[in-house]
Amino acid sequence: MKLTIPKVEVRRYKYSELNLVPKKYDGYLTDINPVCAFNKTDFFHGRNQEINMMFTSFMMTTKNNVILVGEHGVGKNAVVQAAVNRVLKRKCPKELGDLHFFMLSLDKILAVLSSSDRKSTEKVSEVFTFLTNCDYYNIVLIIDQIHLMTQSRFLLHKLSTLLTMSNIRVLGVTTQEDLEEFFAYDAHL
């Protein structure tokens, strides 16, 4: 499939204009668009095929979730950052020009869920409620080490819910070993 990449100048934003995540969710959910918009260097070259395949998947009406699989240190997160930079610079298909990227901090969420602090657990639930009720339409939720979601029934339920939503695309990042170990038994994921 041939992808048309329009040439459009990058609009200059203020950090607060791009950040869609309320401050009360800091540490749990990060808005990646402002981070990449204020990154002055375009350091990433190559992996065009993977990025274009990611964009093609995002444009699908169903099964538009992506999982990046690769060994440790091969640059999976760099591919994600390059995709975000391309969207911000409008070097992507027109249909994806308004994508907004959020990153879920699984380390903090798992630490909170393993503690017995009810207030913090409710805050984690609020984060997922924010995501499911977010009125912004084109969200890509990045989950690094997505295989860790299988450690909690609560998180698996939330992931299943997110995977079925039309306004949220999930972009998971993991290794081949972890993918086979944690997701092989769960066909609906």
mmCIF file of C-alpha atoms in Angstrom:
data_model
loop_
_atom_site.group_PDB
_atom_site.id
_atom_site.type_symbol
_atom_site.label_atom_id
_atom_site.label_comp_id
_atom_site.label_asym_id
_atom_site.label_seq_id
_atom_site.Cartn_x
_atom_site.Cartn_y
_atom_site.Cartn_z
ATOM 1 C CA MET A 1 0.000 0.000 0.000
ATOM 2 C CA LYS A 2 1.339 3.418 -0.952
ATOM 3 C CA LEU A 3 1.099 6.062 1.756
ATOM 4 C CA THR A 4 0.746 9.731 0.833
ATOM 5 C CA ILE A 5 2.704 11.984 3.118
ATOM 6 C CA PRO A 6 1.586 15.644 2.922
ATOM 7 C CA LYS A 7 4.117 18.432 3.369
ATOM 8 C CA VAL A 8 2.866 20.785 6.064
ATOM 9 C CA GLU A 9 4.823 23.097 8.330
ATOM 10 C CA VAL A 10 4.940 22.348 12.035
ATOM 11 C CA ARG A 11 2.800 24.726 14.047
ATOM 12 C CA ARG A 12 4.495 26.182 17.104
ATOM 13 C CA TYR A 13 2.664 25.216 20.269
ATOM 14 C CA LYS A 14 2.838 26.191 23.878
ATOM 15 C CA TYR A 15 3.419 23.205 26.160
ATOM 16 C CA SER A 16 0.064 23.712 27.896
ATOM 17 C CA GLU A 17 -1.809 23.728 24.556
ATOM 18 C CA LEU A 18 -0.646 20.210 23.784
ATOM 19 C CA ASN A 19 -0.897 18.613 27.216
ATOM 20 C CA LEU A 20 -4.314 16.959 27.518
ATOM 21 C CA VAL A 21 -3.653 14.964 30.700
ATOM 22 C CA PRO A 22 -4.866 16.633 33.919
ATOM 23 C CA LYS A 23 -2.162 17.257 36.529
ATOM 24 C CA LYS A 24 -3.801 14.905 39.024
ATOM 25 C CA TYR A 25 -2.775 11.960 36.815
ATOM 26 C CA ASP A 26 0.911 12.915 36.701
ATOM 27 C CA GLY A 27 3.063 9.864 37.170
ATOM 28 C CA TYR A 28 0.354 7.513 35.940
ATOM 29 C CA LEU A 29 -0.285 8.955 32.484
ATOM 30 C CA THR A 30 2.016 11.156 30.402
ATOM 31 C CA ASP A 31 1.114 13.189 27.354
ATOM 32 C CA ILE A 32 3.887 12.451 24.841
ATOM 33 C CA ASN A 33 2.967 15.103 22.237
ATOM 34 C CA PRO A 34 4.379 18.070 24.201
ATOM 35 C CA VAL A 35 7.534 16.119 25.029
ATOM 36 C CA CYS A 36 8.229 15.342 21.375
ATOM 37 C CA ALA A 37 7.095 18.773 20.153
ATOM 38 C CA PHE A 38 9.732 20.479 22.269
ATOM 39 C CA ASN A 39 12.463 17.994 21.374
ATOM 40 C CA LYS A 40 14.635 20.083 19.061
ATOM 41 C CA THR A 41 16.497 17.234 17.378
ATOM 42 C CA ASP A 42 15.164 14.898 14.737
ATOM 43 C CA PHE A 43 17.519 12.120 15.775
ATOM 44 C CA PHE A 44 15.814 9.120 14.283
ATOM 45 C CA HIS A 45 16.577 7.787 10.823
ATOM 46 C CA GLY A 46 15.475 4.496 9.323
ATOM 47 C CA ARG A 47 12.757 2.037 10.285
ATOM 48 C CA ASN A 48 10.439 3.719 7.777
ATOM 49 C CA GLN A 49 8.820 0.404 6.927
ATOM 50 C CA GLU A 50 7.871 -0.270 10.562
ATOM 51 C CA ILE A 51 6.521 3.243 11.063
ATOM 52 C CA ASN A 52 4.480 3.102 7.857
ATOM 53 C CA MET A 53 3.072 -0.298 8.876
ATOM 54 C CA MET A 54 2.129 1.227 12.241
ATOM 55 C CA PHE A 55 0.353 4.108 10.499
ATOM 56 C CA THR A 56 -1.451 1.664 8.198
ATOM 57 C CA SER A 57 -2.717 -0.273 11.215
ATOM 58 C CA PHE A 58 -3.845 2.939 12.936
ATOM 59 C CA MET A 59 -5.948 3.835 9.873
ATOM 60 C CA MET A 60 -7.929 0.584 10.006
ATOM 61 C CA THR A 61 -11.437 0.747 11.423
ATOM 62 C CA THR A 62 -11.051 -2.542 13.306
ATOM 63 C CA LYS A 63 -7.987 -4.283 14.670
ATOM 64 C CA ASN A 64 -6.127 -0.989 14.744
ATOM 65 C CA ASN A 65 -4.005 -1.782 17.802
ATOM 66 C CA VAL A 66 -0.276 -2.391 17.374
ATOM 67 C CA ILE A 67 2.305 -4.285 19.365
ATOM 68 C CA LEU A 68 6.003 -3.658 18.710
ATOM 69 C CA VAL A 69 8.059 -6.756 19.389
ATOM 70 C CA GLY A 70 11.852 -6.832 19.486
ATOM 71 C CA GLU A 71 14.879 -7.691 21.564
ATOM 72 C CA HIS A 72 16.070 -5.417 24.363
ATOM 73 C CA GLY A 73 17.879 -2.361 23.038
ATOM 74 C CA VAL A 74 16.867 -2.549 19.362
ATOM 75 C CA GLY A 75 15.044 0.796 19.482
ATOM 76 C CA LYS A 76 11.357 0.000 19.943
ATOM 77 C CA ASN A 77 10.791 3.184 21.949
ATOM 78 C CA ALA A 78 12.764 5.186 19.382
ATOM 79 C CA VAL A 79 10.345 3.936 16.710
ATOM 80 C CA VAL A 80 7.456 5.169 18.864
ATOM 81 C CA GLN A 81 9.102 8.592 19.305
ATOM 82 C CA ALA A 82 9.769 8.810 15.575
ATOM 83 C CA ALA A 83 6.101 8.052 14.861
ATOM 84 C CA VAL A 84 5.003 10.782 17.290
ATOM 85 C CA ASN A 85 7.431 13.252 15.667
ATOM 86 C CA ARG A 86 6.096 12.420 12.211
ATOM 87 C CA VAL A 87 2.518 13.018 13.340
ATOM 88 C CA LEU A 88 3.476 16.347 14.916
ATOM 89 C CA LYS A 89 5.322 17.425 11.767
ATOM 90 C CA ARG A 90 2.436 16.210 9.603
ATOM 91 C CA LYS A 91 4.686 13.722 7.802
ATOM 92 C CA CYS A 92 2.000 11.061 8.064
ATOM 93 C CA PRO A 93 -1.245 10.227 6.270
ATOM 94 C CA LYS A 94 -3.841 12.997 6.581
ATOM 95 C CA GLU A 95 -6.216 10.768 8.522
ATOM 96 C CA LEU A 96 -3.671 10.513 11.347
ATOM 97 C CA GLY A 97 -2.725 14.179 11.569
ATOM 98 C CA ASP A 98 -4.682 14.714 14.790
ATOM 99 C CA LEU A 99 -3.416 11.687 16.744
ATOM 100 C CA HIS A 100 -2.527 12.326 20.358
ATOM 101 C CA PHE A 101 -0.149 9.998 22.199
ATOM 102 C CA PHE A 102 -0.394 9.132 25.900
ATOM 103 C CA MET A 103 2.010 6.851 27.768
ATOM 104 C CA LEU A 104 0.803 4.695 30.627
ATOM 105 C CA SER A 105 3.297 4.237 33.473
ATOM 106 C CA LEU A 106 2.829 0.574 34.293
ATOM 107 C CA ASP A 107 5.602 0.532 36.907
ATOM 108 C CA LYS A 108 3.815 3.073 39.079
ATOM 109 C CA ILE A 109 0.395 1.543 38.488
ATOM 110 C CA LEU A 110 1.580 -1.947 39.447
ATOM 111 C CA ALA A 111 3.292 -0.575 42.553
ATOM 112 C CA VAL A 112 0.073 1.165 43.593
ATOM 113 C CA LEU A 113 -2.065 -1.909 42.915
ATOM 114 C CA SER A 114 0.262 -4.108 44.962
ATOM 115 C CA SER A 115 0.020 -1.772 47.956
ATOM 116 C CA SER A 116 -3.001 -1.729 50.220
ATOM 117 C CA ASP A 117 -3.587 2.021 49.874
ATOM 118 C CA ARG A 118 -7.222 2.349 48.805
ATOM 119 C CA LYS A 119 -6.903 6.023 47.789
ATOM 120 C CA SER A 120 -4.102 5.291 45.331
ATOM 121 C CA THR A 121 -5.976 2.324 43.897
ATOM 122 C CA GLU A 122 -8.966 4.585 43.300
ATOM 123 C CA LYS A 123 -6.673 7.051 41.511
ATOM 124 C CA VAL A 124 -5.531 4.275 39.145
ATOM 125 C CA SER A 125 -9.171 3.510 38.459
ATOM 126 C CA GLU A 126 -9.733 7.225 37.768
ATOM 127 C CA VAL A 127 -6.921 7.193 35.187
ATOM 128 C CA PHE A 128 -8.682 4.465 33.223
ATOM 129 C CA THR A 129 -12.019 6.245 33.626
ATOM 130 C CA PHE A 130 -10.400 9.399 32.217
ATOM 131 C CA LEU A 131 -9.155 7.412 29.226
ATOM 132 C CA THR A 132 -12.485 5.740 28.531
ATOM 133 C CA ASN A 133 -14.456 8.974 28.915
ATOM 134 C CA CYS A 134 -11.959 11.255 27.167
ATOM 135 C CA ASP A 135 -13.724 13.396 24.593
ATOM 136 C CA TYR A 136 -10.600 13.701 22.477
ATOM 137 C CA TYR A 137 -11.176 11.292 19.618
ATOM 138 C CA ASN A 138 -7.827 10.052 18.275
ATOM 139 C CA ILE A 139 -5.769 8.748 21.180
ATOM 140 C CA VAL A 140 -2.874 6.325 20.979
ATOM 141 C CA LEU A 141 -2.131 4.802 24.378
ATOM 142 C CA ILE A 142 1.494 3.643 24.544
ATOM 143 C CA ILE A 143 2.134 0.832 27.010
ATOM 144 C CA ASP A 144 5.793 -0.064 27.387
ATOM 145 C CA GLN A 145 6.306 -3.602 28.697
ATOM 146 C CA ILE A 146 2.674 -4.376 27.971
ATOM 147 C CA HIS A 147 3.172 -7.962 29.137
ATOM 148 C CA LEU A 148 3.156 -6.658 32.728
ATOM 149 C CA MET A 149 -0.577 -5.948 32.381
ATOM 150 C CA THR A 150 -1.163 -9.686 32.779
ATOM 151 C CA GLN A 151 -0.018 -9.514 36.422
ATOM 152 C CA SER A 152 -3.323 -8.039 37.527
ATOM 153 C CA ARG A 153 -6.883 -9.071 36.696
ATOM 154 C CA PHE A 154 -7.887 -5.441 37.127
ATOM 155 C CA LEU A 155 -5.384 -4.323 34.481
ATOM 156 C CA LEU A 156 -6.352 -7.144 32.109
ATOM 157 C CA HIS A 157 -9.985 -6.087 32.352
ATOM 158 C CA LYS A 158 -9.054 -2.453 31.670
ATOM 159 C CA LEU A 159 -6.845 -3.461 28.726
ATOM 160 C CA SER A 160 -9.670 -5.540 27.234
ATOM 161 C CA THR A 161 -11.965 -2.532 27.530
ATOM 162 C CA LEU A 162 -9.447 -0.201 25.895
ATOM 163 C CA LEU A 163 -8.860 -2.616 23.008
ATOM 164 C CA THR A 164 -12.541 -2.500 22.071
ATOM 165 C CA MET A 165 -12.902 1.291 22.096
ATOM 166 C CA SER A 166 -13.060 3.135 18.782
ATOM 167 C CA ASN A 167 -11.400 6.361 19.928
ATOM 168 C CA ILE A 168 -8.355 4.701 21.525
ATOM 169 C CA ARG A 169 -5.635 2.748 19.794
ATOM 170 C CA VAL A 170 -3.249 0.763 21.973
ATOM 171 C CA LEU A 171 0.434 0.637 21.064
ATOM 172 C CA GLY A 172 2.148 -2.033 23.130
ATOM 173 C CA VAL A 173 5.896 -2.568 23.370
ATOM 174 C CA THR A 174 7.460 -5.854 24.523
ATOM 175 C CA THR A 175 9.959 -8.579 23.664
ATOM 176 C CA GLN A 176 9.234 -11.813 21.807
ATOM 177 C CA GLU A 177 9.893 -13.960 24.893
ATOM 178 C CA ASP A 178 7.552 -11.919 27.072
ATOM 179 C CA LEU A 179 4.895 -11.870 24.380
ATOM 180 C CA GLU A 180 4.933 -15.662 24.114
ATOM 181 C CA GLU A 181 5.123 -16.188 27.874
ATOM 182 C CA PHE A 182 2.370 -13.820 28.963
ATOM 183 C CA PHE A 183 -0.008 -13.484 26.009
ATOM 184 C CA ALA A 184 0.080 -16.942 24.402
ATOM 185 C CA TYR A 185 -2.683 -18.282 26.632
ATOM 186 C CA ASP A 186 -5.022 -15.293 26.208
ATOM 187 C CA ALA A 187 -6.515 -15.415 22.696
ATOM 188 C CA HIS A 188 -8.724 -12.315 23.002
ATOM 189 C CA LEU A 189 -5.725 -10.086 23.754
#
